[in-house]
Amino acid sequence: MGNVFLNLRDPDDVKKIIESLKVNRKVEKVNLADVYHRVLAEDVYATIDLPPFERAAMDGYAVRAKDTFGASEDDPLSLNLIEKVRAGDVPLKKVEEGACTEVGTGAPLPSGADAVVMVEVTDVKEDKVEIFEAVAPGVNVAARGSDMEKGKLLLSKGTILTPEKIGVLSAIGMSKIPVFTQPTVAVISTGNELVKPGEELHYGKLYDINSKSISNAVKSCGCIPLASKIVKDDYDSIKEKINEFKHADVIITSGGTSAGAGDILRQVVSDMGDVLVHGISIKPGKPTLIGTLPEENVDIILFGLPGYPVSALMIFNVFVAPFLRGIAGVSDYNNKKEASSLKLSRRYHSARGRSHFVLVKIEGDTAHPILKDSGAITALAEADGYFEVPKNVEIIEEGEEVRVLPLSGFFN
């Protein structure tokens, strides 16, 4: 297959290629109790008026407003108490002239009443209620449909169902909610040197970092990660593992993408499908691979990330995460997490000709570049975000503002 990258591509070109990839977005109906952090697949309209009846907005006495006109602390008016109604009760008596009904917050407004006098401006003596303050019609009353009229749009397709949104669905009595089926993403780490955390670490071996870090990054994009055992760096092992996960919507591998003797993944993907990208004009993450594997209905998308954890997570954040959020139906959410404009703590040099993504630690309004290579694990522990240095820029001066993006997904 040769010892060079197929074609080193500009990052913007790669993003356009990724945007053109197609994945079937399926819809399922899920019980209300299970929709937390799922994504609404249809617009939801109010099926009832909210509130569905006129109700008291606070504790007090339901009255005919005109019966209170002229009431004051010095000259209170007296009304006959005919009934007590709490939330959930049904009023049985009509409020006629000179009468009132005691109501609790949320209780239905009795027939004949058009206002509620607050309990704080009243005094009860047996079956008489003294009113010390006049009210106008509609005061302290929540009118039917005042919150939402039947037929009005409540929640839009693509809404992430957070607790307050689930409360809205509960308010109109929905029990089965149409949501996008969560895409499945197989996460495969390759490398003869890797062992699972918890196993004995022999000389020459390293603990596998990418399986867990990438899997959790996948979760943060609204997708379901599918775990895999570590795969050896040989053609048959990699091909067998990819075939094992061809039921997934997306496959993400890490390692085995570099040009040269270790370039096994490119050969496997080329034999099984199509290599769309192998090599991006970017640092870190130059040896990234993107391919498609043909299936009956739609191609499986494969992202081959570099083995170094910093490179793998950076490529994930910049290229893979937007794609996953899109197929999970949550692509608009990230717009709410705006980038921060921060001052650079020191002068930064970058190699011209490649876009450079730089990890930073944030302190106040200052971004401190983390000057470690992509194999340094401590860079991940220190990093709060990253900024991009365009390919035609060599120097960013100390104090210059940079646009820092968070290293986080939509559930964080």
mmCIF file of C-alpha atoms in Angstrom:
data_model
loop_
_atom_site.group_PDB
_atom_site.id
_atom_site.type_symbol
_atom_site.label_atom_id
_atom_site.label_comp_id
_atom_site.label_asym_id
_atom_site.label_seq_id
_atom_site.Cartn_x
_atom_site.Cartn_y
_atom_site.Cartn_z
ATOM 1 C CA MET A 1 0.000 0.000 0.000
ATOM 2 C CA GLY A 2 3.016 2.323 0.076
ATOM 3 C CA ASN A 3 4.699 4.362 2.765
ATOM 4 C CA VAL A 4 2.956 7.738 2.433
ATOM 5 C CA PHE A 5 -0.425 9.198 3.190
ATOM 6 C CA LEU A 6 -2.892 8.891 0.332
ATOM 7 C CA ASN A 7 -3.530 12.637 0.176
ATOM 8 C CA LEU A 8 -2.898 15.154 2.962
ATOM 9 C CA ARG A 9 -6.124 17.173 3.146
ATOM 10 C CA ASP A 10 -7.008 20.617 4.463
ATOM 11 C CA PRO A 11 -9.149 20.502 7.659
ATOM 12 C CA ASP A 12 -12.002 22.446 6.028
ATOM 13 C CA ASP A 13 -12.105 19.936 3.161
ATOM 14 C CA VAL A 14 -12.236 17.094 5.680
ATOM 15 C CA LYS A 15 -15.162 18.714 7.484
ATOM 16 C CA LYS A 16 -17.057 18.957 4.190
ATOM 17 C CA ILE A 17 -16.402 15.274 3.501
ATOM 18 C CA ILE A 18 -17.700 14.376 6.979
ATOM 19 C CA GLU A 19 -20.800 16.536 6.510
ATOM 20 C CA SER A 20 -21.614 14.599 3.341
ATOM 21 C CA LEU A 21 -21.654 11.243 5.147
ATOM 22 C CA LYS A 22 -25.094 9.709 5.584
ATOM 23 C CA VAL A 23 -26.393 7.692 8.532
ATOM 24 C CA ASN A 24 -29.979 6.508 8.968
ATOM 25 C CA ARG A 25 -31.629 8.436 11.810
ATOM 26 C CA LYS A 26 -34.266 6.209 13.376
ATOM 27 C CA VAL A 27 -37.118 7.190 15.681
ATOM 28 C CA GLU A 28 -38.538 5.244 18.608
ATOM 29 C CA LYS A 29 -41.180 5.889 21.258
ATOM 30 C CA VAL A 30 -39.886 5.743 24.816
ATOM 31 C CA ASN A 31 -41.681 5.800 28.165
ATOM 32 C CA LEU A 32 -41.736 9.219 29.811
ATOM 33 C CA ALA A 33 -39.719 7.826 32.736
ATOM 34 C CA ASP A 34 -36.855 6.903 30.395
ATOM 35 C CA VAL A 35 -36.448 10.018 28.216
ATOM 36 C CA TYR A 36 -33.931 11.947 30.319
ATOM 37 C CA HIS A 37 -31.269 13.399 27.986
ATOM 38 C CA ARG A 38 -32.888 11.856 24.918
ATOM 39 C CA VAL A 39 -33.557 13.975 21.822
ATOM 40 C CA LEU A 40 -37.083 14.805 20.711
ATOM 41 C CA ALA A 41 -37.743 13.505 17.192
ATOM 42 C CA GLU A 42 -40.946 15.452 16.494
ATOM 43 C CA ASP A 43 -42.464 18.822 17.310
ATOM 44 C CA VAL A 44 -44.783 18.551 20.316
ATOM 45 C CA TYR A 45 -47.983 20.615 20.446
ATOM 46 C CA ALA A 46 -50.222 21.248 23.431
ATOM 47 C CA THR A 47 -53.056 18.707 23.415
ATOM 48 C CA ILE A 48 -54.964 20.598 26.117
ATOM 49 C CA ASP A 49 -55.220 24.150 27.414
ATOM 50 C CA LEU A 50 -52.785 24.902 30.215
ATOM 51 C CA PRO A 51 -54.195 25.381 32.761
ATOM 52 C CA PRO A 52 -57.216 23.382 31.585
ATOM 53 C CA PHE A 53 -59.596 25.417 33.780
ATOM 54 C CA GLU A 54 -59.707 28.769 35.547
ATOM 55 C CA ARG A 55 -57.926 28.386 38.881
ATOM 56 C CA ALA A 56 -56.885 30.343 41.932
ATOM 57 C CA ALA A 57 -53.358 31.694 41.696
ATOM 58 C CA MET A 58 -53.007 31.873 45.475
ATOM 59 C CA ASP A 59 -54.779 31.054 48.741
ATOM 60 C CA GLY A 60 -57.721 33.292 49.434
ATOM 61 C CA TYR A 61 -61.402 33.795 48.660
ATOM 62 C CA ALA A 62 -63.071 33.569 45.264
ATOM 63 C CA VAL A 63 -65.410 36.520 44.841
ATOM 64 C CA ARG A 64 -67.351 38.606 42.391
ATOM 65 C CA ALA A 65 -64.921 41.524 42.049
ATOM 66 C CA LYS A 66 -67.680 44.129 42.101
ATOM 67 C CA ASP A 67 -68.731 42.886 45.540
ATOM 68 C CA THR A 68 -65.385 44.099 46.916
ATOM 69 C CA PHE A 69 -65.428 47.601 45.456
ATOM 70 C CA GLY A 70 -64.999 50.181 48.188
ATOM 71 C CA ALA A 71 -63.486 47.774 50.719
ATOM 72 C CA SER A 72 -60.650 49.184 52.842
ATOM 73 C CA GLU A 73 -58.936 48.605 56.177
ATOM 74 C CA ASP A 74 -61.056 51.303 57.766
ATOM 75 C CA ASP A 75 -64.279 50.181 56.120
ATOM 76 C CA PRO A 76 -64.193 46.412 55.308
ATOM 77 C CA LEU A 77 -66.959 44.635 53.444
ATOM 78 C CA SER A 78 -68.466 41.385 54.706
ATOM 79 C CA LEU A 79 -69.262 38.379 52.463
ATOM 80 C CA ASN A 80 -70.938 35.077 53.251
ATOM 81 C CA LEU A 81 -68.613 32.039 53.165
ATOM 82 C CA ILE A 82 -70.508 29.308 51.280
ATOM 83 C CA GLU A 83 -67.873 26.625 50.522
ATOM 84 C CA LYS A 84 -64.230 25.560 50.850
ATOM 85 C CA VAL A 85 -62.423 24.287 47.734
ATOM 86 C CA ARG A 86 -58.874 22.893 47.632
ATOM 87 C CA ALA A 87 -56.703 21.936 44.644
ATOM 88 C CA GLY A 88 -58.233 18.867 43.062
ATOM 89 C CA ASP A 89 -61.725 19.556 44.407
ATOM 90 C CA VAL A 90 -64.748 20.369 42.260
ATOM 91 C CA PRO A 91 -66.732 23.479 43.349
ATOM 92 C CA LEU A 92 -70.374 22.625 44.004
ATOM 93 C CA LYS A 93 -71.813 26.045 44.689
ATOM 94 C CA LYS A 94 -72.082 29.139 42.537
ATOM 95 C CA VAL A 95 -70.764 32.410 43.963
ATOM 96 C CA GLU A 96 -73.760 34.731 44.000
ATOM 97 C CA GLU A 97 -73.960 38.384 45.054
ATOM 98 C CA GLY A 98 -72.641 38.875 48.572
ATOM 99 C CA ALA A 99 -71.026 35.421 48.755
ATOM 100 C CA CYS A 100 -67.505 33.978 48.527
ATOM 101 C CA THR A 101 -65.732 30.627 48.456
ATOM 102 C CA GLU A 102 -62.484 29.799 50.262
ATOM 103 C CA VAL A 103 -59.965 28.498 47.678
ATOM 104 C CA GLY A 104 -56.463 27.060 47.860
ATOM 105 C CA THR A 105 -53.740 27.765 45.317
ATOM 106 C CA GLY A 106 -54.501 25.778 42.151
ATOM 107 C CA ALA A 107 -58.136 25.150 43.050
ATOM 108 C CA PRO A 108 -60.759 25.552 40.285
ATOM 109 C CA LEU A 109 -62.488 28.935 40.338
ATOM 110 C CA PRO A 110 -66.175 28.478 41.292
ATOM 111 C CA SER A 111 -68.894 29.530 38.883
ATOM 112 C CA GLY A 112 -69.861 33.153 39.316
ATOM 113 C CA ALA A 113 -66.496 34.233 40.743
ATOM 114 C CA ASP A 114 -64.088 36.331 38.681
ATOM 115 C CA ALA A 115 -61.329 37.217 41.170
ATOM 116 C CA VAL A 116 -59.537 35.981 44.293
ATOM 117 C CA VAL A 117 -58.916 38.111 47.379
ATOM 118 C CA MET A 118 -55.658 37.177 49.122
ATOM 119 C CA VAL A 119 -56.108 35.554 52.519
ATOM 120 C CA GLU A 120 -53.684 38.140 53.955
ATOM 121 C CA VAL A 121 -56.233 40.970 53.480
ATOM 122 C CA THR A 122 -59.183 39.150 55.035
ATOM 123 C CA ASP A 123 -60.495 38.139 58.418
ATOM 124 C CA VAL A 124 -62.877 35.208 59.047
ATOM 125 C CA LYS A 125 -65.545 35.268 61.712
ATOM 126 C CA GLU A 126 -67.570 32.048 61.661
ATOM 127 C CA ASP A 127 -69.281 32.032 58.236
ATOM 128 C CA LYS A 128 -68.477 35.663 57.447
ATOM 129 C CA VAL A 129 -65.362 36.923 55.648
ATOM 130 C CA GLU A 130 -64.328 40.538 56.076
ATOM 131 C CA ILE A 131 -62.581 41.999 52.997
ATOM 132 C CA PHE A 132 -60.076 44.804 53.638
ATOM 133 C CA GLU A 133 -58.955 45.373 50.053
ATOM 134 C CA ALA A 134 -60.860 45.603 46.768
ATOM 135 C CA VAL A 135 -59.863 43.528 43.731
ATOM 136 C CA ALA A 136 -60.488 43.935 40.014
ATOM 137 C CA PRO A 137 -61.845 41.183 37.771
ATOM 138 C CA GLY A 138 -59.153 38.595 36.912
ATOM 139 C CA VAL A 139 -56.897 39.452 39.879
ATOM 140 C CA ASN A 140 -55.146 36.376 41.357
ATOM 141 C CA VAL A 141 -56.789 34.110 38.780
ATOM 142 C CA ALA A 142 -54.972 31.952 36.227
ATOM 143 C CA ALA A 143 -57.266 31.915 33.203
ATOM 144 C CA ARG A 144 -57.830 28.766 31.187
ATOM 145 C CA GLY A 145 -55.156 28.530 28.475
ATOM 146 C CA SER A 146 -53.183 31.473 29.906
ATOM 147 C CA ASP A 147 -50.010 29.385 30.034
ATOM 148 C CA MET A 148 -50.499 27.551 26.744
ATOM 149 C CA GLU A 149 -53.449 27.219 24.384
ATOM 150 C CA LYS A 150 -54.325 23.866 22.895
ATOM 151 C CA GLY A 151 -52.628 23.383 19.510
ATOM 152 C CA LYS A 152 -49.678 25.687 20.222
ATOM 153 C CA LEU A 153 -46.068 24.492 19.756
ATOM 154 C CA LEU A 154 -44.563 23.425 23.092
ATOM 155 C CA LEU A 155 -41.236 21.796 22.218
ATOM 156 C CA SER A 156 -39.393 21.627 18.899
ATOM 157 C CA LYS A 157 -37.864 18.625 17.222
ATOM 158 C CA GLY A 158 -34.244 18.284 18.325
ATOM 159 C CA THR A 159 -34.877 19.461 21.892
ATOM 160 C CA ILE A 160 -32.756 17.681 24.488
ATOM 161 C CA LEU A 161 -35.111 16.373 27.142
ATOM 162 C CA THR A 162 -33.796 17.863 30.352
ATOM 163 C CA PRO A 163 -35.834 17.784 33.610
ATOM 164 C CA GLU A 164 -37.734 21.001 32.869
ATOM 165 C CA LYS A 165 -38.616 19.827 29.339
ATOM 166 C CA ILE A 166 -39.807 16.475 30.691
ATOM 167 C CA GLY A 167 -42.025 18.451 33.056
ATOM 168 C CA VAL A 168 -43.648 20.126 30.045
ATOM 169 C CA LEU A 169 -44.403 16.725 28.489
ATOM 170 C CA SER A 170 -45.885 15.563 31.788
ATOM 171 C CA ALA A 171 -48.112 18.648 31.920
ATOM 172 C CA ILE A 172 -49.937 17.622 28.746
ATOM 173 C CA GLY A 173 -50.175 13.968 29.778
ATOM 174 C CA MET A 174 -47.763 12.431 27.258
ATOM 175 C CA SER A 175 -46.590 8.955 28.308
ATOM 176 C CA LYS A 176 -44.827 7.751 25.132
ATOM 177 C CA ILE A 177 -42.310 10.192 23.702
ATOM 178 C CA PRO A 178 -40.948 10.111 20.110
ATOM 179 C CA VAL A 179 -37.155 10.378 20.327
ATOM 180 C CA PHE A 180 -34.256 9.705 18.000
ATOM 181 C CA THR A 181 -32.769 6.254 18.456
ATOM 182 C CA GLN A 182 -29.302 6.723 19.904
ATOM 183 C CA PRO A 183 -26.638 5.853 17.304
ATOM 184 C CA THR A 184 -24.287 3.034 18.275
ATOM 185 C CA VAL A 185 -20.546 3.619 18.036
ATOM 186 C CA ALA A 186 -18.007 0.808 18.311
ATOM 187 C CA VAL A 187 -14.783 1.948 20.008
ATOM 188 C CA ILE A 188 -11.722 -0.147 19.178
ATOM 189 C CA SER A 189 -8.187 0.390 20.503
ATOM 190 C CA THR A 190 -5.397 -1.249 18.524
ATOM 191 C CA GLY A 191 -1.846 -1.844 19.639
ATOM 192 C CA ASN A 192 0.408 -4.771 20.557
ATOM 193 C CA GLU A 193 1.703 -2.748 23.501
ATOM 194 C CA LEU A 194 -1.679 -2.118 25.155
ATOM 195 C CA VAL A 195 -3.186 -3.836 28.201
ATOM 196 C CA LYS A 196 -6.404 -3.099 30.091
ATOM 197 C CA PRO A 197 -6.269 -0.991 33.260
ATOM 198 C CA GLY A 198 -6.171 -3.358 36.223
ATOM 199 C CA GLU A 199 -3.978 -5.942 34.490
ATOM 200 C CA GLU A 200 -0.322 -6.424 35.343
ATOM 201 C CA LEU A 201 1.884 -3.974 33.457
ATOM 202 C CA HIS A 202 4.934 -5.757 32.066
ATOM 203 C CA TYR A 203 7.991 -4.040 30.647
ATOM 204 C CA GLY A 204 7.282 -2.506 27.238
ATOM 205 C CA LYS A 205 3.515 -2.396 27.792
ATOM 206 C CA LEU A 206 1.159 0.574 28.320
ATOM 207 C CA TYR A 207 -2.306 0.857 29.773
ATOM 208 C CA ASP A 208 -5.047 1.460 27.207
ATOM 209 C CA ILE A 209 -6.320 5.025 27.616
ATOM 210 C CA ASN A 210 -8.340 5.551 24.451
ATOM 211 C CA SER A 211 -11.015 2.889 25.001
ATOM 212 C CA LYS A 212 -12.461 4.628 28.050
ATOM 213 C CA SER A 213 -11.750 8.240 27.099
ATOM 214 C CA ILE A 214 -13.220 7.890 23.593
ATOM 215 C CA SER A 215 -16.186 5.835 24.854
ATOM 216 C CA ASN A 216 -17.106 8.538 27.330
ATOM 217 C CA ALA A 217 -16.626 11.209 24.676
ATOM 218 C CA VAL A 218 -19.071 9.228 22.516
ATOM 219 C CA LYS A 219 -21.599 9.230 25.373
ATOM 220 C CA SER A 220 -21.233 12.991 25.692
ATOM 221 C CA CYS A 221 -22.449 13.304 22.096
ATOM 222 C CA GLY A 222 -25.683 11.434 22.754
ATOM 223 C CA CYS A 223 -24.533 8.110 21.290
ATOM 224 C CA ILE A 224 -24.109 4.620 22.756
ATOM 225 C CA PRO A 225 -20.497 3.328 22.814
ATOM 226 C CA LEU A 226 -19.952 -0.367 22.156
ATOM 227 C CA ALA A 227 -16.930 -1.722 24.013
ATOM 228 C CA SER A 228 -14.303 -3.853 22.342
ATOM 229 C CA LYS A 229 -11.341 -5.877 23.495
ATOM 230 C CA ILE A 230 -7.929 -4.488 22.581
ATOM 231 C CA VAL A 231 -6.953 -5.560 19.071
ATOM 232 C CA LYS A 232 -3.470 -6.571 17.953
ATOM 233 C CA ASP A 233 -1.780 -4.599 15.172
ATOM 234 C CA ASP A 234 -2.188 -7.149 12.419
ATOM 235 C CA TYR A 235 -4.379 -7.233 9.332
ATOM 236 C CA ASP A 236 -6.518 -10.262 10.224
ATOM 237 C CA SER A 237 -7.210 -9.158 13.816
ATOM 238 C CA ILE A 238 -8.289 -5.684 12.784
ATOM 239 C CA LYS A 239 -10.437 -6.926 9.910
ATOM 240 C CA GLU A 240 -12.100 -9.531 12.129
ATOM 241 C CA LYS A 241 -12.881 -6.940 14.800
ATOM 242 C CA ILE A 242 -14.348 -4.493 12.260
ATOM 243 C CA ASN A 243 -16.555 -7.262 10.871
ATOM 244 C CA GLU A 244 -17.702 -8.016 14.417
ATOM 245 C CA PHE A 245 -19.057 -4.477 14.760
ATOM 246 C CA LYS A 246 -20.622 -4.006 11.353
ATOM 247 C CA HIS A 247 -24.000 -3.748 13.076
ATOM 248 C CA ALA A 248 -22.911 -0.400 14.552
ATOM 249 C CA ASP A 249 -23.684 2.943 12.932
ATOM 250 C CA VAL A 250 -20.121 4.193 13.368
ATOM 251 C CA ILE A 251 -16.788 2.552 14.156
ATOM 252 C CA ILE A 252 -13.976 4.468 15.827
ATOM 253 C CA THR A 253 -10.518 2.957 16.006
ATOM 254 C CA SER A 254 -7.399 4.407 17.587
ATOM 255 C CA GLY A 255 -3.878 3.515 16.533
ATOM 256 C CA GLY A 256 -2.571 1.887 13.362
ATOM 257 C CA THR A 257 -3.144 4.930 11.120
ATOM 258 C CA SER A 258 0.413 6.189 10.633
ATOM 259 C CA ALA A 259 2.031 5.826 7.234
ATOM 260 C CA GLY A 260 4.696 3.148 6.934
ATOM 261 C CA ALA A 261 5.035 -0.271 8.528
ATOM 262 C CA GLY A 262 2.171 0.288 10.956
ATOM 263 C CA ASP A 263 -0.275 1.365 8.253
ATOM 264 C CA ILE A 264 -2.528 -1.673 8.626
ATOM 265 C CA LEU A 265 -5.874 0.024 9.110
ATOM 266 C CA ARG A 266 -5.678 1.826 5.781
ATOM 267 C CA GLN A 267 -5.148 -1.456 3.997
ATOM 268 C CA VAL A 268 -8.044 -3.115 5.845
ATOM 269 C CA VAL A 269 -10.475 -0.273 5.101
ATOM 270 C CA SER A 270 -9.321 -0.068 1.496
ATOM 271 C CA ASP A 271 -9.985 -3.792 1.023
ATOM 272 C CA MET A 272 -13.354 -3.695 2.814
ATOM 273 C CA GLY A 273 -14.664 -0.378 1.515
ATOM 274 C CA ASP A 274 -13.404 3.096 0.646
ATOM 275 C CA VAL A 275 -10.768 5.310 2.226
ATOM 276 C CA LEU A 276 -12.028 8.898 1.975
ATOM 277 C CA VAL A 277 -9.323 10.615 4.008
ATOM 278 C CA HIS A 278 -5.884 9.486 5.108
ATOM 279 C CA GLY A 279 -3.894 12.364 6.468
ATOM 280 C CA ILE A 280 -5.054 15.826 7.537
ATOM 281 C CA SER A 281 -2.939 18.954 7.397
ATOM 282 C CA ILE A 282 -3.245 19.433 11.136
ATOM 283 C CA LYS A 283 -1.297 19.112 14.348
ATOM 284 C CA PRO A 284 -1.824 16.991 16.351
ATOM 285 C CA GLY A 285 -3.628 14.241 14.456
ATOM 286 C CA LYS A 286 -2.063 14.255 10.997
ATOM 287 C CA PRO A 287 -2.474 10.470 10.370
ATOM 288 C CA THR A 288 -6.278 10.452 10.810
ATOM 289 C CA LEU A 289 -8.224 8.106 8.540
ATOM 290 C CA ILE A 290 -11.880 8.272 7.485
ATOM 291 C CA GLY A 291 -13.550 5.547 5.465
ATOM 292 C CA THR A 292 -16.845 3.882 4.638
ATOM 293 C CA LEU A 293 -17.773 0.214 4.767
ATOM 294 C CA PRO A 294 -20.666 -0.780 2.487
ATOM 295 C CA GLU A 295 -23.706 -2.416 4.051
ATOM 296 C CA GLU A 296 -27.150 -3.294 2.692
ATOM 297 C CA ASN A 297 -28.980 -0.051 3.531
ATOM 298 C CA VAL A 298 -26.302 2.519 4.317
ATOM 299 C CA ASP A 299 -22.527 2.617 4.649
ATOM 300 C CA ILE A 300 -20.912 2.251 8.058
ATOM 301 C CA ILE A 301 -18.698 5.229 8.832
ATOM 302 C CA LEU A 302 -15.222 4.512 10.195
ATOM 303 C CA PHE A 303 -12.985 7.063 11.885
ATOM 304 C CA GLY A 304 -9.401 5.948 12.414
ATOM 305 C CA LEU A 305 -7.904 8.133 15.129
ATOM 306 C CA PRO A 306 -4.204 8.359 15.981
ATOM 307 C CA GLY A 307 -2.983 6.240 18.877
ATOM 308 C CA TYR A 308 -1.629 9.070 21.033
ATOM 309 C CA PRO A 309 -4.442 9.997 23.457
ATOM 310 C CA VAL A 310 -4.030 13.764 23.040
ATOM 311 C CA SER A 311 -4.172 13.431 19.252
ATOM 312 C CA ALA A 312 -7.102 11.033 19.438
ATOM 313 C CA LEU A 313 -9.208 13.287 21.675
ATOM 314 C CA MET A 314 -8.330 16.423 19.725
ATOM 315 C CA ILE A 315 -9.384 14.850 16.422
ATOM 316 C CA PHE A 316 -12.517 13.551 18.142
ATOM 317 C CA ASN A 317 -13.465 17.031 19.401
ATOM 318 C CA VAL A 318 -12.746 18.835 16.143
ATOM 319 C CA PHE A 319 -14.048 16.361 13.545
ATOM 320 C CA VAL A 320 -15.904 13.391 15.051
ATOM 321 C CA ALA A 321 -17.972 14.986 17.835
ATOM 322 C CA PRO A 322 -19.898 17.400 15.545
ATOM 323 C CA PHE A 323 -20.754 14.468 13.272
ATOM 324 C CA LEU A 324 -21.956 12.293 16.164
ATOM 325 C CA ARG A 325 -24.021 15.105 17.642
ATOM 326 C CA GLY A 326 -25.579 15.609 14.230
ATOM 327 C CA ILE A 327 -26.644 11.985 13.756
ATOM 328 C CA ALA A 328 -27.849 11.872 17.363
ATOM 329 C CA GLY A 329 -30.011 14.930 16.662
ATOM 330 C CA VAL A 330 -28.267 17.293 19.073
ATOM 331 C CA SER A 331 -26.114 19.314 16.682
ATOM 332 C CA ASP A 332 -27.626 22.655 17.740
ATOM 333 C CA TYR A 333 -26.810 22.214 21.414
ATOM 334 C CA ASN A 334 -23.124 22.969 21.062
ATOM 335 C CA ASN A 335 -23.978 26.452 19.776
ATOM 336 C CA LYS A 336 -25.134 27.248 23.313
ATOM 337 C CA LYS A 337 -21.645 26.511 24.600
ATOM 338 C CA GLU A 338 -19.971 29.564 23.200
ATOM 339 C CA ALA A 339 -16.220 29.819 22.864
ATOM 340 C CA SER A 340 -14.420 32.117 25.260
ATOM 341 C CA SER A 341 -12.165 34.953 24.106
ATOM 342 C CA LEU A 342 -9.147 34.743 26.397
ATOM 343 C CA LYS A 343 -5.756 36.391 26.497
ATOM 344 C CA LEU A 344 -2.733 34.217 25.755
ATOM 345 C CA SER A 345 -0.335 34.031 28.687
ATOM 346 C CA ARG A 346 2.781 33.787 26.532
ATOM 347 C CA ARG A 347 4.007 34.054 22.972
ATOM 348 C CA TYR A 348 3.157 30.987 20.923
ATOM 349 C CA HIS A 349 5.059 29.715 17.865
ATOM 350 C CA SER A 350 3.406 27.427 15.312
ATOM 351 C CA ALA A 351 4.676 25.718 12.194
ATOM 352 C CA ARG A 352 3.323 27.389 9.052
ATOM 353 C CA GLY A 353 1.472 25.140 6.612
ATOM 354 C CA ARG A 354 -0.627 23.101 9.069
ATOM 355 C CA SER A 355 -3.510 24.107 11.307
ATOM 356 C CA HIS A 356 -2.497 23.637 14.910
ATOM 357 C CA PHE A 357 -4.861 22.900 17.798
ATOM 358 C CA VAL A 358 -3.367 23.872 21.133
ATOM 359 C CA LEU A 359 -4.520 22.613 24.541
ATOM 360 C CA VAL A 360 -4.771 25.279 27.235
ATOM 361 C CA LYS A 361 -5.294 25.610 30.957
ATOM 362 C CA ILE A 362 -7.681 28.442 31.815
ATOM 363 C CA GLU A 363 -7.137 30.770 34.754
ATOM 364 C CA GLY A 364 -9.539 33.701 34.906
ATOM 365 C CA ASP A 365 -9.427 35.466 31.539
ATOM 366 C CA THR A 366 -6.074 33.930 30.594
ATOM 367 C CA ALA A 367 -5.278 30.847 28.504
ATOM 368 C CA HIS A 368 -1.998 29.077 29.286
ATOM 369 C CA PRO A 369 -0.748 26.911 26.377
ATOM 370 C CA ILE A 370 0.196 23.387 27.424
ATOM 371 C CA LEU A 371 3.543 22.853 25.732
ATOM 372 C CA LYS A 372 3.682 19.075 25.728
ATOM 373 C CA ASP A 373 3.664 16.622 22.853
ATOM 374 C CA SER A 374 0.678 14.487 21.918
ATOM 375 C CA GLY A 375 2.089 11.519 23.822
ATOM 376 C CA ALA A 376 2.089 13.361 27.161
ATOM 377 C CA ILE A 377 -0.835 12.088 29.230
ATOM 378 C CA THR A 378 -0.485 14.883 31.796
ATOM 379 C CA ALA A 379 -1.572 17.325 29.092
ATOM 380 C CA LEU A 380 -5.063 15.830 29.325
ATOM 381 C CA ALA A 381 -5.157 16.274 33.099
ATOM 382 C CA GLU A 382 -4.246 19.948 32.823
ATOM 383 C CA ALA A 383 -6.372 20.893 29.796
ATOM 384 C CA ASP A 384 -9.592 22.918 30.064
ATOM 385 C CA GLY A 385 -9.982 23.667 26.357
ATOM 386 C CA TYR A 386 -8.154 24.379 23.128
ATOM 387 C CA PHE A 387 -7.688 27.034 20.463
ATOM 388 C CA GLU A 388 -6.847 26.842 16.779
ATOM 389 C CA VAL A 389 -3.830 28.422 15.122
ATOM 390 C CA PRO A 390 -4.595 28.844 11.384
ATOM 391 C CA LYS A 391 -2.150 27.276 8.962
ATOM 392 C CA ASN A 392 -0.886 30.647 7.712
ATOM 393 C CA VAL A 393 -0.046 31.962 11.211
ATOM 394 C CA GLU A 394 3.355 31.389 12.778
ATOM 395 C CA ILE A 395 3.251 33.558 15.913
ATOM 396 C CA ILE A 396 0.562 34.623 18.371
ATOM 397 C CA GLU A 397 1.849 37.284 20.722
ATOM 398 C CA GLU A 398 1.488 37.311 24.507
ATOM 399 C CA GLY A 399 -1.726 39.064 25.519
ATOM 400 C CA GLU A 400 -3.383 38.515 22.146
ATOM 401 C CA GLU A 401 -6.923 37.160 22.366
ATOM 402 C CA VAL A 402 -7.604 33.590 21.220
ATOM 403 C CA ARG A 403 -10.938 31.778 20.811
ATOM 404 C CA VAL A 404 -10.920 28.912 23.310
ATOM 405 C CA LEU A 405 -13.373 26.029 22.868
ATOM 406 C CA PRO A 406 -14.313 23.723 25.758
ATOM 407 C CA LEU A 407 -13.143 20.120 25.855
ATOM 408 C CA SER A 408 -16.587 18.810 26.687
ATOM 409 C CA GLY A 409 -19.674 17.262 25.216
ATOM 410 C CA PHE A 410 -23.303 18.298 25.387
ATOM 411 C CA PHE A 411 -24.158 16.449 28.606
ATOM 412 C CA ASN A 412 -21.432 18.129 30.650
#
